[in-house]
XYZ file of C-alpha atoms in Angstrom:
248
model
C 37.753 70.047 84.019
C 37.400 71.682 86.459
C 37.534 75.148 84.898
C 38.029 77.047 88.169
C 38.761 76.320 91.807
C 37.937 78.211 94.990
C 38.605 77.752 98.730
C 36.448 74.869 99.927
C 37.835 73.748 103.263
C 37.268 75.018 106.822
C 34.778 77.459 105.329
C 31.818 78.479 107.470
C 28.259 78.017 106.257
C 24.824 78.518 107.761
C 24.058 74.933 108.714
C 24.358 72.598 111.658
C 24.377 69.531 109.416
C 20.843 68.503 110.397
C 18.208 69.206 107.732
C 15.423 68.649 110.262
C 16.546 71.178 112.852
C 16.097 74.321 110.721
C 19.023 75.827 112.637
C 21.507 78.184 111.010
C 24.542 77.898 113.229
C 27.956 77.983 111.551
C 29.555 74.790 110.364
C 33.030 74.199 108.955
C 33.755 71.438 106.482
C 35.462 70.676 103.162
C 34.178 69.984 99.674
C 32.677 71.379 96.512
C 29.514 72.288 98.455
C 31.595 75.020 100.090
C 33.676 76.026 97.065
C 30.804 76.290 94.580
C 28.933 79.079 96.453
C 32.134 81.144 96.519
C 32.362 80.907 92.742
C 28.651 81.665 92.387
C 29.114 84.784 94.513
C 32.132 85.809 92.448
C 30.072 85.452 89.267
C 27.309 87.601 90.796
C 29.824 90.336 91.680
C 31.335 90.182 88.192
C 27.869 90.564 86.695
C 27.160 93.567 88.923
C 30.458 95.119 87.788
C 29.065 95.269 84.249
C 25.434 96.078 85.056
C 26.547 98.954 87.327
C 28.610 100.403 84.473
C 32.151 99.955 85.793
C 33.344 98.904 82.354
C 35.178 100.388 80.519
C 36.184 103.348 82.727
C 36.709 101.427 85.961
C 34.307 103.864 87.650
C 30.590 103.322 88.193
C 28.661 105.047 85.406
C 24.995 104.292 84.793
C 25.346 105.134 81.110
C 27.886 102.335 80.638
C 25.635 99.627 82.068
C 25.547 96.389 80.075
C 24.103 92.944 80.668
C 26.907 90.404 80.213
C 26.356 87.057 78.565
C 27.121 83.816 80.402
C 30.172 83.369 78.169
C 31.530 86.790 79.121
C 31.113 86.136 82.846
C 32.908 82.818 82.528
C 35.704 84.424 80.509
C 36.202 87.221 83.056
C 36.397 84.800 85.969
C 38.864 82.591 84.100
C 40.935 85.532 82.933
C 41.479 86.647 86.513
C 42.278 83.196 87.883
C 45.721 82.539 89.351
C 47.632 79.279 89.375
C 47.921 77.586 92.757
C 50.898 75.590 93.949
C 51.544 73.305 96.879
C 50.575 69.652 97.313
C 47.461 67.736 96.317
C 45.617 65.110 98.401
C 48.154 62.469 97.411
C 51.057 64.604 98.602
C 52.197 65.312 95.046
C 52.915 68.743 93.579
C 49.792 70.311 92.085
C 49.956 70.293 88.290
C 50.254 73.799 86.779
C 47.464 75.331 84.717
C 45.663 74.076 82.776
C 45.221 70.768 84.566
C 42.649 68.345 85.901
C 43.624 69.365 89.439
C 42.965 73.097 89.253
C 41.653 73.865 85.780
C 42.746 77.416 84.995
C 43.424 78.325 88.611
C 41.826 79.928 91.644
C 39.292 82.679 91.127
C 40.600 86.145 92.028
C 38.263 88.999 91.134
C 40.761 91.835 91.574
C 42.762 90.354 88.695
C 39.751 89.838 86.454
C 38.044 93.208 86.926
C 39.782 96.528 86.287
C 39.165 99.723 88.264
C 40.174 103.332 87.697
C 42.880 103.341 90.370
C 44.427 100.001 89.371
C 47.380 99.136 87.148
C 45.568 96.404 85.247
C 43.644 97.062 82.062
C 40.626 95.141 80.791
C 39.172 94.822 77.313
C 36.095 92.729 76.613
C 34.058 91.999 73.491
C 30.745 90.352 74.298
C 30.233 89.278 70.691
C 26.571 88.665 69.896
C 26.578 88.531 66.073
C 28.723 85.400 65.834
C 29.667 83.549 62.670
C 27.503 82.064 59.929
C 27.457 78.316 59.277
C 30.452 77.310 57.196
C 32.136 80.690 57.672
C 35.931 80.759 57.929
C 36.699 84.421 58.603
C 38.519 85.737 61.658
C 38.014 88.688 64.020
C 41.172 90.655 64.850
C 41.986 92.888 67.818
C 45.186 94.970 67.770
C 46.886 96.291 70.912
C 49.813 98.684 71.093
C 51.957 99.902 73.972
C 51.628 96.600 75.821
C 53.385 96.668 79.201
C 56.170 94.179 79.829
C 55.651 94.396 83.603
C 52.213 92.750 83.881
C 51.082 89.467 82.302
C 49.095 89.607 79.062
C 46.213 87.147 79.270
C 43.511 86.441 76.716
C 40.502 84.177 77.316
C 37.995 83.102 74.676
C 34.739 81.475 75.791
C 31.664 80.675 73.755
C 28.333 79.025 74.535
C 28.065 76.027 72.247
C 25.006 74.102 71.084
C 24.432 70.669 72.686
C 26.452 67.991 70.947
C 25.506 64.395 70.235
C 25.338 61.914 73.098
C 28.791 60.522 73.845
C 29.667 56.888 73.352
C 30.652 54.702 76.265
C 33.795 56.199 77.820
C 37.160 54.712 77.097
C 39.886 54.504 79.724
C 41.590 57.847 79.016
C 45.130 58.589 80.094
C 45.805 62.258 80.826
C 49.155 62.197 79.052
C 47.858 60.343 75.963
C 45.248 62.302 73.932
C 44.822 59.336 71.579
C 42.884 57.581 74.376
C 40.300 60.379 74.702
C 36.782 60.172 73.285
C 36.269 62.156 70.059
C 35.586 65.908 70.478
C 31.888 66.813 70.460
C 32.001 70.534 69.732
C 29.264 71.776 67.430
C 30.935 75.126 66.804
C 34.718 75.320 67.013
C 36.667 78.582 67.309
C 40.405 79.129 67.340
C 42.293 81.695 69.426
C 45.803 82.820 68.644
C 47.913 85.726 69.840
C 50.443 87.119 67.375
C 53.549 88.899 68.649
C 56.806 90.023 67.072
C 58.451 86.951 68.581
C 55.974 84.245 67.614
C 52.334 83.175 67.573
C 50.702 81.596 70.625
C 47.754 79.267 70.054
C 44.996 78.868 72.604
C 45.555 76.177 75.253
C 49.129 75.400 74.199
C 50.842 75.593 77.603
C 54.111 74.466 79.102
C 54.665 74.651 82.865
C 51.786 77.055 83.381
C 52.463 79.571 80.570
C 51.746 79.722 76.850
C 54.375 78.529 74.425
C 54.614 79.358 70.692
C 53.472 76.846 68.118
C 51.349 73.801 68.773
C 48.076 72.621 67.271
C 44.674 74.327 67.598
C 42.366 73.023 70.336
C 39.514 70.939 68.887
C 37.947 69.788 72.167
C 37.094 72.788 74.374
C 34.831 75.839 74.143
C 37.372 77.674 76.280
C 40.781 78.771 75.028
C 43.385 80.877 76.778
C 46.785 82.424 76.124
C 48.996 83.635 78.984
C 52.232 85.547 78.324
C 53.837 86.348 81.663
C 56.299 89.033 80.491
C 55.380 90.360 77.046
C 58.455 91.464 75.074
C 56.361 92.687 72.147
C 54.560 96.006 72.573
C 52.426 95.294 69.497
C 50.100 92.309 69.891
C 47.286 91.066 67.654
C 44.565 88.737 68.938
C 42.813 86.604 66.347
C 39.565 84.639 66.797
C 38.894 82.425 63.801
C 35.893 80.317 62.825
C 37.356 76.824 62.495
C 34.094 74.907 62.083
C 30.677 76.548 62.418
C 27.748 74.161 62.052
C 24.992 76.072 63.835
C 25.245 79.883 63.997
C 24.086 81.673 67.125
C-alpha cells in the first residue's frame, strides 16, 4: 500500500478551513484529503467510460453500455498508472513501482482508457462467473501482433472475501518478507504472462518493470505485469486459481 497516488499538494478545494463559517472560498493545502477526491473523480470518469459505451470501440455507443464491477474499475485505474520519480519527503529517490511510496504509480486516465483516435488498445474481461471452491483451472487470453513500441501491461484485480482478523503486528522490514504477517487471502489467483522469451509472473518486478521468473504472489488481490518493450508479438495471459476457498 498505497495502490495509487494522485496530486495532493497546493490543490484548491472549496473550504476556508473553518467548519463553522459555511464559506466555500478556495484553499490550498497538502495531504490525502486533497489526493483522494482526485482519485474518486478519476474512478467516476472511468465508470462513465463503460456505462456510456466507449468500450470496446473507443467511441460512445449506447448499445455497448456495461456496468463495471469495483474490481474492473480498480484494475483500469492501476493499469493506466505511471511511475513517478524525483525525491520523497526525506530527500531520497522515490522507490520505483511497486513500492510503499507510490504503490503502482500516479493515476493517468488517458493511459488507462482507450479511444478511437488513440494508439493504445484496451482489452478487459469483467469476469463474473469466477472459480469453484477447490478449482485449479486457468483462464487463458491469447494476443497476436503485439506492438513493440508501446508497453504491454496486464493488471489482475479481484474482490476477495473478508479474511480472519490479523494477529498483533510484527515489526516488518520492507526488504525482509520473512518478517511480514502471514497472508490472509481467502481466494488466491495467479497471473502470468507467457512470451517467446520467458514467462513473467504477477508482481515480480525489478527497477520498475517485470522480470521473468520469481515466485507467485500469495499476499495481494492485485497482480500486475509490465513489459516496457515487448519483443514477442505472440503473448498469452494466464489467470490461474491457486487457492479458492469461497467462490463468488
